[in-house]
Each structure stands twice: as structure tokens, then as C-alpha cells.
Amino acid sequence: MAKWVYAFGDGKAEGEAGMKNLLGGKGANLAEMSNLGLPVPPGFSLTTEVCTYYYANDQTYPDDLKEQVSTALRQIGYIAKGNFGDPDKPLLVSVRSGARVSMPGMMDTVLNLGLNAQTADGLARLTGDARFAYDSYRRFIQMYADVVLGVEHALFEEILDAAKDAKGVELDTDLDSDDLKRIAGLYKDRVQSELGRPFPESVEEQLWGAIGAVFGSWHSPRANTYRKLNNIPESWGTAVTVQAMVFGNRGETSATGVAFTRDPATGEKLLYGEFLVNAQGEDVVAGIRTPQPISKVVRERQGGKKPSMEEAMPKAFAELKAIGDRLEQHYRDMQDVEFTVQEGKLFMLQTRAGKRTAEAALKAAVDMVGEGLIDQRAAIARVDPAALDQLLHPTLDPNAAKEQIAAGLGASPGAATGEVVFTAEEAEKLAADNRDVILVRTETSPEDIHGMHAARGILTARGGMTSHAAVVARGMGRPCVSGAGMLKIDAARGEMSAGGVSIQRGEVITIDGTTGQVFKGKVAMRQPELTGDFGTLMGWADSVRRLKVRTNADTPADAATARKFGAEGIGLCRTEHMFFEPDRILAVRQMILADEESQRKAALSKLLPMQRGDFEAIFKVMEGLPVTIRLLDPPLHEFLPHKDEEILEVAAAAGTDPRKLRARAIALHEANPMLGHRGCRLGITYPEIYEMQARAILEAALNVEKSGGKPVVLEIMIPLVGFKSELDRLAERIHATAAAIKAEQGRVPAYLIGTMIELPRAALRAAEIAQTAQFFSFGTNDLTQTTLGVSRDDAGTFLGEYLAKGLIARDPFVTIDVDGVGELVRMAASRGRQTRADLKLGICGEHGGDPDSIRFCHDSGLDYVSCSPFRVPVARLAAAQAALQSSTAQG
């Protein structure tokens, strides 16, 4: 008989931490904590294999599952001293999801399950606390109706708010048992009116309804979005954990909370989190009530008035801290725990690796090495390379003028400026139009995830450091200010106000997710400085990686930025961007309009000193590091005007007939310019263009060396080669130009000639092309387009469908298509080096900054990757992780 259910509790468990794929992260870690003897309420997990079966068999369950669940329920009751559905000793359970990786807030949970009219009365008699019993009952009805039955949460909030208004109180805790019993009845009446059927009284029906809802939530829109954003396979499925309830809503000696063993925003080693007295878990994470800090030092820093857990419940706090230290030692990583204190007794409900900002990840990893908890290799592997982007965003200029309008908690660091929007849909729509937005909400919910991803930053009026907004924003690297309680938000009217200042939809605000401040208008920002823990970890990464990391840079400023981030050269300098400068576009257009070679050369002679100056400035910044310069690539029509008024302006400046200019623009038009007259084909047709560029490059290198600069490691790259004959013809012209310079100046700088491999034919004929080429640079942007027959500019109209339907696992323009494009890269690398053993190999497409693609480049034997300046640290760390993964696999 297949085993579908794994039990835990009473100091033992059938599972352990290594069984996450089967039990999900929550179930595996609950089992592990049970095995460690920690205070964990008993429970059991339905495996991810049940989820797989459920979806493969028309949302039905294995025949023997119910018997295994019933047996496990009896075992929970034995340990917890209660029976499921028994009015005299009612056992209540929670039903929660548990994927193998954490997906906070993305799937459904039901608490207090097992209550009906009889068991609620029985719970009141058993505990002698009627208020607690009916508070739990009304919570259960509201949560179950929302999650399982599909009745909107807000409908129940209206009933609750009306009851508080009628009694003249503000807080749920001000309602007495009679109030709550009446509210529970009104909740059930609302379910009846909404659905036309009563709220289920059978606890068995309740249980299987909740289990089905959790499995169903694996395919909810928010879960699908989260999986897509975090590359989590749909096939993994989720486990379901059923666990005996413990109650944080048993009065002033009870509480519930969430804690991190280190500050998830900074990495500081202290117990960091929040709790609520006389509350249940959803109160903390939903942001319905603003919670209190766990540690006294955090309360003092935030200027809070209410006591911290350390002050209000010192015994439970001391036990929680000791357990947190033990878990961190056991897992050798920062932990995120959920807990409940029931009448002074602490219970652990969950532990998992804590989500953290890049700053916190760096500090925690470096500190843990210093503490002897992990070694340097583990520290390198611990930090997500893509998360380093968070460190590279601007912060507010401390000297800039600011008009503060509100303040909350700095829930996710970094600063952001944008137009105010009040719904996730607005955020997504405006962001698609390349407008920066700040999503402003009373509180966020998992349904807002698409808007949070689209926004530059998030601002909420409610919620704390562990609210949904805070946790998700930190994971996404979005600045977030939460719990700005002075904000009054009227989303329907498109207005927010604070301190007498009113901000309308579309007006600009700035938030500081580090300090929690909110400012009116745009505030000046400054670029980040990377030192301390960043430098330490990068030093460790550089010591183990094999791949070099270069940058794609077309200006001295880009080159300087990349060097600051650790770039070891330029892998792609695009010369066409220089042609669009206002002081030279006219000469470019004159060159294009010329009927004869002599006229083109005359126009090019005006461009020569400009190009030479461009290269000199870049060479000086790079100080002897390799620089790969790609000769002109795009089709000439891109440089010509197309509007009538622009044509008249250019014709007048060039002293030519506008009709001639218009005719020339029409003649150069191509049906498919991406596959047209571009790249080396321009050099074949107009060799004087490449000759001018070669002269500018070589003379610039000479000038830098003559002025005392370091010798330039120069690589001249010819784009879009498909035939060896093309490369031979153009290499001859470059060599002839070099010879002319040597005759004129007595010497010429050393240089290599290579090509971009961006056509399938070039990859297939790499052995032949390498007879002339001294290096290959894989232009994977175009190689992906030409291999797949897909235009990158148009792919967005259908690739989303391919991803949603599982036809492809990743966007091939983000992560390299290993089986298709990757096969061509491996083939070209192997064939090229069979001809020329010292052939230098690199990649310069957007994939050069993608961690998964970098792993492929390492495994394929490339020498370097090249990426945008701000992705250089990402590439350095990813290259180190690739080296470690490779050595582990080989070992």
C-alpha cells in the first residue's frame, strides 16, 4: 500500500528535513523540529504525490487516502487529548499548504477547523472561556467561507465592522462572547444567502473541503504568477499539512508571531520579528492589526510605545530565542519561524530558511563564516546572484530637499519614485507603458502580486515587517514602506492623504524603504557604493571562479561604472551608438546619401576624429584591460529620418534635394532588416566604413600608449559573419589599414581580429572560420532569434502563452535555450578550438548576466561572459557558483 500520509509530534516523526520534495518545506521542517524534541503541536502531512494524483485523476484522491488520514487524526487526538468532532473534547486543526520551496502567502490556509455549533459550545465549556470559543468559531467561518466556499472576505468584515460600530468600539478584542456568538450566526446567514446552502456542520466535510482548497490553490492566479516569477516548476505540486491547533487568542497570556533569527533587511544578528497578544496567525501576516516588535532593542529603535515580547513575555521570549539559536545552528542558516504562545506555553508552528534582502544575505553569509557556522564556499553558494541587483539601486541623497508627508516601517530597503496608483491592475498597466509607479494600498494581499512586481515600490497603511507586503517586496527587491498608519487611502476616489497633504492618483511620491519615510514629489538619489561585506564575498567568489567577467559598454561612463563593479574588460563596445550623437549624425547621413566612394570617404573623414576620441576615452578608463569593439552592425536606414519635416531639415543641412533624400530612404528600406543589409555585409558593400573605424580604433590605441597609458589589449570584432570568405575579405582591409598606420607612424598596436557567432551557419562552419578568427564572441541575442526563427521584439505577443502552457520552461531571450542555441554554442566552441587551440571564447548577449546561462557558459568551456555594467557583480557571483557546482558534480 502506498504511503500518502506522514505523521509528526510528541518528539518523533515519520519524516525529516531532507524530505522536502515529498512532504513540502513546511511538513519536512515540522518533522525535523519534532525529531529535535522541540514543542511542535502534533500533525501529519499529505505528500506532494497526493497533489500529483489529484490533478492527474480529475481532482480525486487515492482510494486508501481517507483511511490513512483517519488514522493520523486519531493519533493527533491521542497526543493532544481531544477527538475530531467530539463536542465534549473537540480537536481543532489547521490545514495549510507546503510546497518544497517557500511561497509566502501564495496558497491557502484554514485555521480552527473542526468547529460547528456543538463543538463551539463544547470548547466554551471545556476551556471555561466562551469569548475565546466564539472568537475562534467566527474566525473559522470567515476563513473557510473565503478560502473553500468562495464567499468574499470583505462581506464578513462588513458584519464585524457593523458590530463594532454598534457597540462603539474599535478593536475585535473589545467584543465579548455574546457579540462574537451573534456574529458567528450572522456569518452563517451570509453564507446561506450568498450560496443558497448552509455552512457545513460536518467536520469531515470541512476537512476534505479544506484539503481540496489547498490543493486547488496550487493553480490559483497568484500562485501561478509567483511560480513564473521565481521559476518554480508546476509539476512539483504542494503538500498539505494538518496540525492540531494551539491558540494565541486565549487572552493576555497568549500571543502569536513571526520571528527571524537575524534581521531580514540588514542581516544583523538579533531575534527580529513581530507578535500580537490575544491573536491568531493570520492577524500578523495579513496586516489587519499592526503588531509589536519581539525584541526590546527593535522597539526602541522604532520608537514604539507598546511593549515588546521580550518585555511583555520574558519567559516565552527567552525560550523562543534559545530555540531560534538552536535551529540556526542545526540548519546552518538564518531561520524564519512562526510560533504561538498559548497561556504562557510556547509552540513552534514552522521554520524555514528566511527570505532576506541582498544586504542581509551578504552580511549573514560573511558573519556566519566568521562565527564558524559555514565555510567560504557555503557563503558563496548561499547568496542569490540575482538578488545583488538590490544593492545596485540608488538611495536618497541625504542633502536633497524633501517634503515628508508620512512615515511607516522600512520594510524593504532601497528608494523609489513614481506615480501613485491604488490597484495592482493600474500598476501593471502603467508599467507596461514604461511609467514608474508606486503601488499604494491599505494592505496588500496575495492577489496584488502582479502589481507589486510591476511597481517601483510599495506603500501600505497597515501591516508590519512580516506582513505580506513586506515579505513579498523583500523577495522581489522592491522598496517597501509598510504600516504608515497616518495615511488615509480612498482608492475609489483615487486619493491618499496624510498630515493635511492630499495626493491624487498620478501624482509623484518618493518612498525610502530603509527608513520608512514617504515624501511628496521626486527626491534626488545617489548611486550605491559597494564595500564591506559585498567586497568580502566578491573576493571569495573571485578566488574560485574560472570565467572572466567583462561588460557591454559604449561610453567611458558605462566603462567606469563596470570597472567599479569589478569588470575585467569590455566584451562588447557597440560603435553604432556613437553615430547617433547630435554632432555627428549629419555626417553619417551625408555618408549614406553619397553616390560615390569619394563622397562617402569625405563624410567619413569628419567622423574619424570623433570615433578616435570615443575610443581613446574608453581605452583610458579600461587601463590595459581587454576591449572588444564591434564594427558597425545595424542597417543604414536606421540613421535616416522618415518624417517629412525631418527630411527637409536634413536635406537643408546637407545641401541636397529633399526628394533625393526621400528616395534614398525608400531605397534603403528593407522588409526584414534584422536579416538584411547589416553587419559585415555593410563592410563588404561599403569597405570604407570599416576602414575608417579600424583606423580610429588603432590610432586611438596608439595615442593612449604614446601619452603614457597602459598598452591596449585590442580585439576588433566583425559582426554577422556567416562565411569565412566574408571574414577574410574584411580582415584583409583591417590589416591593410594597420599597415598604412605603421608606415605613417612607425608602429601599430597589437590587435586581434575575431567575429560574433550569431548565425547558425557560422556555428556549423566554426572550424573553417577559426582559420581566420582569433576569437569568437557568441552574440546570443541574434543567435537565439536566427536559431528559433523568432523576433525578440515580437516574441512577447506569444511567448507568454508558451510559458503558461508549459511548451517551454524559460524565456529563451532571458535564459539560454540550452538544447537548441546552447548546442550550437558548444558545437562552435569545440570545432573552433579544433582548428585554433588558443581560440578565445566569450558571450556578449543579454544571457551574459543571467545566472543559469552563466552556468552553461562555464560548463561549455567559454573564457568569459560579458554583461551590462550593473549585472557585473551578478555575473561574478554566478560564475563562482558555477565553478563550485561543477567541482561538486565532478567530485
mmCIF file of C-alpha atoms in Angstrom, residues 329-612:
data_model
loop_
_atom_site.group_PDB
_atom_site.id
_atom_site.type_symbol
_atom_site.label_atom_id
_atom_site.label_comp_id
_atom_site.label_asym_id
_atom_site.label_seq_id
_atom_site.Cartn_x
_atom_site.Cartn_y
_atom_site.Cartn_z
ATOM 1 C CA GLN A 329 22.949 26.062 14.433
ATOM 2 C CA HIS A 330 21.111 22.973 13.196
ATOM 3 C CA TYR A 331 20.244 24.270 9.724
ATOM 4 C CA ARG A 332 23.351 26.476 9.467
ATOM 5 C CA ASP A 333 21.217 29.245 8.020
ATOM 6 C CA MET A 334 19.045 32.140 9.119
ATOM 7 C CA GLN A 335 15.575 30.859 10.050
ATOM 8 C CA ASP A 336 12.103 32.320 9.708
ATOM 9 C CA VAL A 337 9.829 30.818 12.378
ATOM 10 C CA GLU A 338 6.155 31.025 13.235
ATOM 11 C CA PHE A 339 5.082 30.478 16.818
ATOM 12 C CA THR A 340 2.148 30.673 19.180
ATOM 13 C CA VAL A 341 2.130 31.229 22.920
ATOM 14 C CA GLN A 342 -0.925 29.586 24.487
ATOM 15 C CA GLU A 343 -1.440 30.655 28.081
ATOM 16 C CA GLY A 344 2.290 31.144 28.571
ATOM 17 C CA LYS A 345 3.431 27.956 26.776
ATOM 18 C CA LEU A 346 5.445 28.331 23.554
ATOM 19 C CA PHE A 347 4.698 26.198 20.467
ATOM 20 C CA MET A 348 6.639 26.176 17.189
ATOM 21 C CA LEU A 349 4.475 26.089 14.059
ATOM 22 C CA GLN A 350 7.039 26.440 11.280
ATOM 23 C CA THR A 351 10.672 27.012 10.440
ATOM 24 C CA ARG A 352 12.230 27.682 7.071
ATOM 25 C CA ALA A 353 15.205 29.482 5.599
ATOM 26 C CA GLY A 354 14.338 33.152 5.973
ATOM 27 C CA LYS A 355 13.832 35.305 2.914
ATOM 28 C CA ARG A 356 16.191 38.249 3.118
ATOM 29 C CA THR A 357 17.406 41.255 1.211
ATOM 30 C CA ALA A 358 20.694 41.107 -0.656
ATOM 31 C CA GLU A 359 22.297 43.266 2.038
ATOM 32 C CA ALA A 360 21.116 40.856 4.731
ATOM 33 C CA ALA A 361 22.175 37.816 2.711
ATOM 34 C CA LEU A 362 25.682 39.220 2.323
ATOM 35 C CA LYS A 363 26.067 40.173 5.967
ATOM 36 C CA ALA A 364 24.617 36.923 7.266
ATOM 37 C CA ALA A 365 26.826 34.826 4.978
ATOM 38 C CA VAL A 366 30.005 36.731 5.871
ATOM 39 C CA ASP A 367 29.160 36.779 9.592
ATOM 40 C CA MET A 368 28.387 33.058 9.626
ATOM 41 C CA VAL A 369 31.832 32.354 8.189
ATOM 42 C CA GLY A 370 33.314 34.453 10.989
ATOM 43 C CA GLU A 371 31.207 32.556 13.528
ATOM 44 C CA GLY A 372 32.438 29.221 12.186
ATOM 45 C CA LEU A 373 28.908 28.204 11.208
ATOM 46 C CA ILE A 374 29.699 27.808 7.484
ATOM 47 C CA ASP A 375 32.808 27.971 5.274
ATOM 48 C CA GLN A 376 33.573 30.386 2.437
ATOM 49 C CA ARG A 377 32.301 28.008 -0.249
ATOM 50 C CA ALA A 378 28.962 27.716 1.550
ATOM 51 C CA ALA A 379 28.809 31.512 1.878
ATOM 52 C CA ILE A 380 29.317 31.911 -1.872
ATOM 53 C CA ALA A 381 26.551 29.406 -2.580
ATOM 54 C CA ARG A 382 24.227 30.997 -0.018
ATOM 55 C CA VAL A 383 23.669 34.347 -1.794
ATOM 56 C CA ASP A 384 21.349 34.512 -4.806
ATOM 57 C CA PRO A 385 23.295 36.301 -7.575
ATOM 58 C CA ALA A 386 20.154 37.911 -8.995
ATOM 59 C CA ALA A 387 19.413 39.425 -5.570
ATOM 60 C CA LEU A 388 22.571 41.531 -5.803
ATOM 61 C CA ASP A 389 20.561 43.845 -8.042
ATOM 62 C CA GLN A 390 19.006 45.174 -4.844
ATOM 63 C CA LEU A 391 22.375 46.571 -3.781
ATOM 64 C CA LEU A 392 22.853 48.410 -7.028
ATOM 65 C CA HIS A 393 19.790 50.635 -6.830
ATOM 66 C CA PRO A 394 20.046 54.316 -5.908
ATOM 67 C CA THR A 395 19.357 55.630 -2.415
ATOM 68 C CA LEU A 396 18.030 59.043 -1.446
ATOM 69 C CA ASP A 397 20.541 61.865 -1.468
ATOM 70 C CA PRO A 398 20.758 62.951 2.193
ATOM 71 C CA ASN A 399 21.349 66.550 1.099
ATOM 72 C CA ALA A 400 18.352 66.736 -1.250
ATOM 73 C CA ALA A 401 15.313 68.853 -0.438
ATOM 74 C CA LYS A 402 12.472 66.709 0.864
ATOM 75 C CA GLU A 403 8.867 67.235 1.939
ATOM 76 C CA GLN A 404 7.958 64.338 4.201
ATOM 77 C CA ILE A 405 4.261 63.549 4.328
ATOM 78 C CA ALA A 406 4.163 60.213 6.157
ATOM 79 C CA ALA A 407 6.254 57.571 7.883
ATOM 80 C CA GLY A 408 5.923 53.851 8.453
ATOM 81 C CA LEU A 409 8.214 50.897 8.808
ATOM 82 C CA GLY A 410 11.173 50.462 6.477
ATOM 83 C CA ALA A 411 10.066 47.029 5.313
ATOM 84 C CA SER A 412 12.308 46.509 2.260
ATOM 85 C CA PRO A 413 15.347 48.710 1.624
ATOM 86 C CA GLY A 414 16.041 50.997 -1.290
ATOM 87 C CA ALA A 415 14.352 54.119 -2.580
ATOM 88 C CA ALA A 416 11.826 54.526 -5.370
ATOM 89 C CA THR A 417 9.982 57.376 -7.073
ATOM 90 C CA GLY A 418 6.837 57.042 -9.149
ATOM 91 C CA GLU A 419 3.260 57.974 -9.855
ATOM 92 C CA VAL A 420 0.733 56.938 -7.229
ATOM 93 C CA VAL A 421 -1.588 54.084 -8.211
ATOM 94 C CA PHE A 422 -4.100 52.345 -5.964
ATOM 95 C CA THR A 423 -4.645 48.976 -7.645
ATOM 96 C CA ALA A 424 -2.424 46.213 -8.912
ATOM 97 C CA GLU A 425 -4.120 46.467 -12.295
ATOM 98 C CA GLU A 426 -3.246 50.171 -12.587
ATOM 99 C CA ALA A 427 0.359 49.422 -11.646
ATOM 100 C CA GLU A 428 0.703 46.723 -14.270
ATOM 101 C CA LYS A 429 -0.958 48.813 -16.993
ATOM 102 C CA LEU A 430 1.176 51.944 -16.450
ATOM 103 C CA ALA A 431 4.381 49.967 -16.003
ATOM 104 C CA ALA A 432 3.730 48.361 -19.389
ATOM 105 C CA ASP A 433 3.852 51.908 -20.803
ATOM 106 C CA ASN A 434 7.299 52.389 -19.186
ATOM 107 C CA ARG A 435 5.944 54.639 -16.426
ATOM 108 C CA ASP A 436 7.346 54.357 -12.908
ATOM 109 C CA VAL A 437 4.642 53.756 -10.311
ATOM 110 C CA ILE A 438 4.323 53.372 -6.541
ATOM 111 C CA LEU A 439 1.570 50.944 -5.540
ATOM 112 C CA VAL A 440 -0.321 52.409 -2.567
ATOM 113 C CA ARG A 441 -2.656 50.075 -0.664
ATOM 114 C CA THR A 442 -4.285 49.958 2.738
ATOM 115 C CA GLU A 443 -2.775 46.479 2.881
ATOM 116 C CA THR A 444 -1.637 44.153 0.122
ATOM 117 C CA SER A 445 -2.909 40.652 -0.437
ATOM 118 C CA PRO A 446 -1.523 37.789 -2.492
ATOM 119 C CA GLU A 447 -3.807 38.830 -5.362
ATOM 120 C CA ASP A 448 -1.733 42.015 -5.723
ATOM 121 C CA ILE A 449 1.470 40.207 -6.656
ATOM 122 C CA HIS A 450 1.385 41.187 -10.345
ATOM 123 C CA GLY A 451 1.047 44.862 -9.423
ATOM 124 C CA MET A 452 3.776 44.625 -6.804
ATOM 125 C CA HIS A 453 6.098 43.155 -9.404
ATOM 126 C CA ALA A 454 5.264 45.926 -11.865
ATOM 127 C CA ALA A 455 5.666 48.751 -9.335
ATOM 128 C CA ARG A 456 8.917 50.505 -8.452
ATOM 129 C CA GLY A 457 7.908 50.481 -4.793
ATOM 130 C CA ILE A 458 5.081 49.611 -2.416
ATOM 131 C CA LEU A 459 3.452 51.715 0.324
ATOM 132 C CA THR A 460 0.851 50.347 2.753
ATOM 133 C CA ALA A 461 -1.087 51.939 5.590
ATOM 134 C CA ARG A 462 -1.318 48.734 7.604
ATOM 135 C CA GLY A 463 0.960 45.816 8.329
ATOM 136 C CA GLY A 464 4.341 45.278 9.853
ATOM 137 C CA MET A 465 7.757 43.962 8.913
ATOM 138 C CA THR A 466 6.386 40.475 8.342
ATOM 139 C CA SER A 467 3.182 41.453 6.555
ATOM 140 C CA HIS A 468 2.510 40.149 3.065
ATOM 141 C CA ALA A 469 3.708 43.402 1.509
ATOM 142 C CA ALA A 470 6.994 43.350 3.410
ATOM 143 C CA VAL A 471 7.847 39.701 2.787
ATOM 144 C CA VAL A 472 6.999 39.736 -0.911
ATOM 145 C CA ALA A 473 8.683 43.112 -1.534
ATOM 146 C CA ARG A 474 11.917 41.909 0.059
ATOM 147 C CA GLY A 475 11.843 38.792 -2.062
ATOM 148 C CA MET A 476 11.351 40.861 -5.209
ATOM 149 C CA GLY A 477 13.886 43.500 -4.256
ATOM 150 C CA ARG A 478 11.250 46.244 -4.303
ATOM 151 C CA PRO A 479 11.494 49.114 -1.803
ATOM 152 C CA CYS A 480 8.561 48.972 0.608
ATOM 153 C CA VAL A 481 7.185 51.117 3.424
ATOM 154 C CA SER A 482 4.501 49.357 5.474
ATOM 155 C CA GLY A 483 2.340 50.283 8.437
ATOM 156 C CA ALA A 484 2.160 54.019 7.605
ATOM 157 C CA GLY A 485 -0.866 54.338 9.878
ATOM 158 C CA MET A 486 -1.386 58.078 9.379
ATOM 159 C CA LEU A 487 -2.242 57.503 5.720
ATOM 160 C CA LYS A 488 -5.877 57.789 4.755
ATOM 161 C CA ILE A 489 -6.456 55.976 1.477
ATOM 162 C CA ASP A 490 -9.572 56.325 -0.660
ATOM 163 C CA ALA A 491 -8.874 54.119 -3.634
ATOM 164 C CA ALA A 492 -12.308 54.697 -5.149
ATOM 165 C CA ARG A 493 -11.670 58.448 -5.345
ATOM 166 C CA GLY A 494 -8.021 57.955 -6.276
ATOM 167 C CA GLU A 495 -6.711 59.876 -3.300
ATOM 168 C CA MET A 496 -4.430 59.452 -0.299
ATOM 169 C CA SER A 497 -3.828 61.970 2.453
ATOM 170 C CA ALA A 498 -1.600 62.391 5.481
ATOM 171 C CA GLY A 499 -0.825 65.337 7.739
ATOM 172 C CA GLY A 500 -3.139 67.652 5.814
ATOM 173 C CA VAL A 501 -1.471 66.855 2.458
ATOM 174 C CA SER A 502 -3.587 65.254 -0.240
ATOM 175 C CA ILE A 503 -2.056 63.230 -3.087
ATOM 176 C CA GLN A 504 -4.115 62.318 -6.126
ATOM 177 C CA ARG A 505 -3.750 59.331 -8.415
ATOM 178 C CA GLY A 506 -0.964 60.068 -10.888
ATOM 179 C CA GLU A 507 0.924 62.478 -8.641
ATOM 180 C CA VAL A 508 4.533 61.590 -7.855
ATOM 181 C CA ILE A 509 5.807 60.458 -4.459
ATOM 182 C CA THR A 510 9.107 59.015 -3.237
ATOM 183 C CA ILE A 511 9.477 56.271 -0.633
ATOM 184 C CA ASP A 512 12.522 55.206 1.350
ATOM 185 C CA GLY A 513 12.205 51.526 2.176
ATOM 186 C CA THR A 514 15.169 51.723 4.536
ATOM 187 C CA THR A 515 13.912 54.473 6.853
ATOM 188 C CA GLY A 516 10.169 54.100 6.247
ATOM 189 C CA GLN A 517 9.750 57.710 5.137
ATOM 190 C CA VAL A 518 7.341 58.927 2.443
ATOM 191 C CA PHE A 519 7.944 62.174 0.545
ATOM 192 C CA LYS A 520 5.881 64.290 -1.792
ATOM 193 C CA GLY A 521 7.296 64.617 -5.309
ATOM 194 C CA LYS A 522 10.574 63.377 -6.712
ATOM 195 C CA VAL A 523 13.630 63.308 -4.439
ATOM 196 C CA ALA A 524 17.193 63.265 -5.788
ATOM 197 C CA MET A 525 19.013 59.974 -5.388
ATOM 198 C CA ARG A 526 22.629 58.842 -5.336
ATOM 199 C CA GLN A 527 24.393 55.791 -6.653
ATOM 200 C CA PRO A 528 25.299 52.955 -4.279
ATOM 201 C CA GLU A 529 28.778 52.238 -3.001
ATOM 202 C CA LEU A 530 29.762 48.616 -2.662
ATOM 203 C CA THR A 531 32.121 47.921 0.229
ATOM 204 C CA GLY A 532 32.399 45.812 3.355
ATOM 205 C CA ASP A 533 30.528 42.521 3.195
ATOM 206 C CA PHE A 534 29.996 42.895 -0.552
ATOM 207 C CA GLY A 535 33.716 43.237 -1.157
ATOM 208 C CA THR A 536 34.494 40.312 1.137
ATOM 209 C CA LEU A 537 32.075 37.932 -0.568
ATOM 210 C CA MET A 538 33.111 39.093 -4.049
ATOM 211 C CA GLY A 539 36.732 38.455 -3.099
ATOM 212 C CA TRP A 540 35.879 34.904 -2.093
ATOM 213 C CA ALA A 541 33.872 34.471 -5.320
ATOM 214 C CA ASP A 542 36.716 35.777 -7.480
ATOM 215 C CA SER A 543 39.102 33.297 -5.867
ATOM 216 C CA VAL A 544 37.104 30.272 -7.050
ATOM 217 C CA ARG A 545 35.602 31.285 -10.404
ATOM 218 C CA ARG A 546 37.205 30.340 -13.707
ATOM 219 C CA LEU A 547 35.099 32.507 -16.025
ATOM 220 C CA LYS A 548 36.241 36.086 -16.520
ATOM 221 C CA VAL A 549 33.557 38.775 -16.393
ATOM 222 C CA ARG A 550 33.549 41.629 -18.885
ATOM 223 C CA THR A 551 30.984 44.318 -19.590
ATOM 224 C CA ASN A 552 28.977 45.653 -22.504
ATOM 225 C CA ALA A 553 29.874 49.360 -22.555
ATOM 226 C CA ASP A 554 29.724 52.014 -25.268
ATOM 227 C CA THR A 555 30.747 55.074 -23.251
ATOM 228 C CA PRO A 556 33.502 55.956 -20.784
ATOM 229 C CA ALA A 557 30.851 56.415 -18.085
ATOM 230 C CA ASP A 558 29.486 52.895 -18.612
ATOM 231 C CA ALA A 559 33.017 51.515 -18.656
ATOM 232 C CA ALA A 560 33.889 53.305 -15.396
ATOM 233 C CA THR A 561 30.722 52.009 -13.713
ATOM 234 C CA ALA A 562 31.501 48.463 -14.804
ATOM 235 C CA ARG A 563 35.072 48.673 -13.548
ATOM 236 C CA LYS A 564 33.776 49.860 -10.173
ATOM 237 C CA PHE A 565 31.697 46.685 -10.075
ATOM 238 C CA GLY A 566 34.703 44.510 -10.956
ATOM 239 C CA ALA A 567 34.570 44.146 -14.756
ATOM 240 C CA GLU A 568 37.737 42.639 -16.227
ATOM 241 C CA GLY A 569 37.383 44.137 -19.686
ATOM 242 C CA ILE A 570 34.840 45.143 -22.312
ATOM 243 C CA GLY A 571 33.297 42.225 -24.160
ATOM 244 C CA LEU A 572 31.141 44.366 -26.428
ATOM 245 C CA CYS A 573 31.557 48.020 -27.419
ATOM 246 C CA ARG A 574 28.862 48.902 -29.963
ATOM 247 C CA THR A 575 30.137 51.602 -32.302
ATOM 248 C CA GLU A 576 26.768 52.466 -33.859
ATOM 249 C CA HIS A 577 25.560 54.153 -30.667
ATOM 250 C CA MET A 578 28.307 56.728 -31.152
ATOM 251 C CA PHE A 579 26.940 57.628 -34.601
ATOM 252 C CA PHE A 580 23.681 58.963 -33.187
ATOM 253 C CA GLU A 581 25.324 61.810 -31.262
ATOM 254 C CA PRO A 582 23.898 65.183 -32.407
ATOM 255 C CA ASP A 583 27.297 66.465 -33.524
ATOM 256 C CA ARG A 584 27.887 63.577 -35.912
ATOM 257 C CA ILE A 585 24.552 62.279 -37.175
ATOM 258 C CA LEU A 586 24.647 64.814 -40.023
ATOM 259 C CA ALA A 587 27.999 63.462 -41.238
ATOM 260 C CA VAL A 588 26.624 59.923 -41.012
ATOM 261 C CA ARG A 589 23.641 60.890 -43.148
ATOM 262 C CA GLN A 590 25.868 62.647 -45.677
ATOM 263 C CA MET A 591 27.889 59.442 -45.909
ATOM 264 C CA ILE A 592 24.760 57.391 -46.533
ATOM 265 C CA LEU A 593 23.457 59.812 -49.209
ATOM 266 C CA ALA A 594 26.735 59.906 -51.105
ATOM 267 C CA ASP A 595 26.584 58.495 -54.640
ATOM 268 C CA GLU A 596 30.317 57.885 -54.947
ATOM 269 C CA GLU A 597 33.011 56.361 -52.775
ATOM 270 C CA SER A 598 34.949 59.623 -52.707
ATOM 271 C CA GLN A 599 31.932 61.434 -51.277
ATOM 272 C CA ARG A 600 31.473 58.737 -48.641
ATOM 273 C CA LYS A 601 35.119 58.965 -47.662
ATOM 274 C CA ALA A 602 34.835 62.734 -47.334
ATOM 275 C CA ALA A 603 31.916 62.343 -44.954
ATOM 276 C CA LEU A 604 33.705 59.573 -43.073
ATOM 277 C CA SER A 605 36.770 61.777 -42.645
ATOM 278 C CA LYS A 606 34.598 64.049 -40.490
ATOM 279 C CA LEU A 607 33.633 61.076 -38.332
ATOM 280 C CA LEU A 608 37.175 59.725 -37.960
ATOM 281 C CA PRO A 609 38.404 62.144 -35.264
ATOM 282 C CA MET A 610 35.142 61.768 -33.369
ATOM 283 C CA GLN A 611 35.367 57.967 -33.320
ATOM 284 C CA ARG A 612 39.050 58.131 -32.417
#
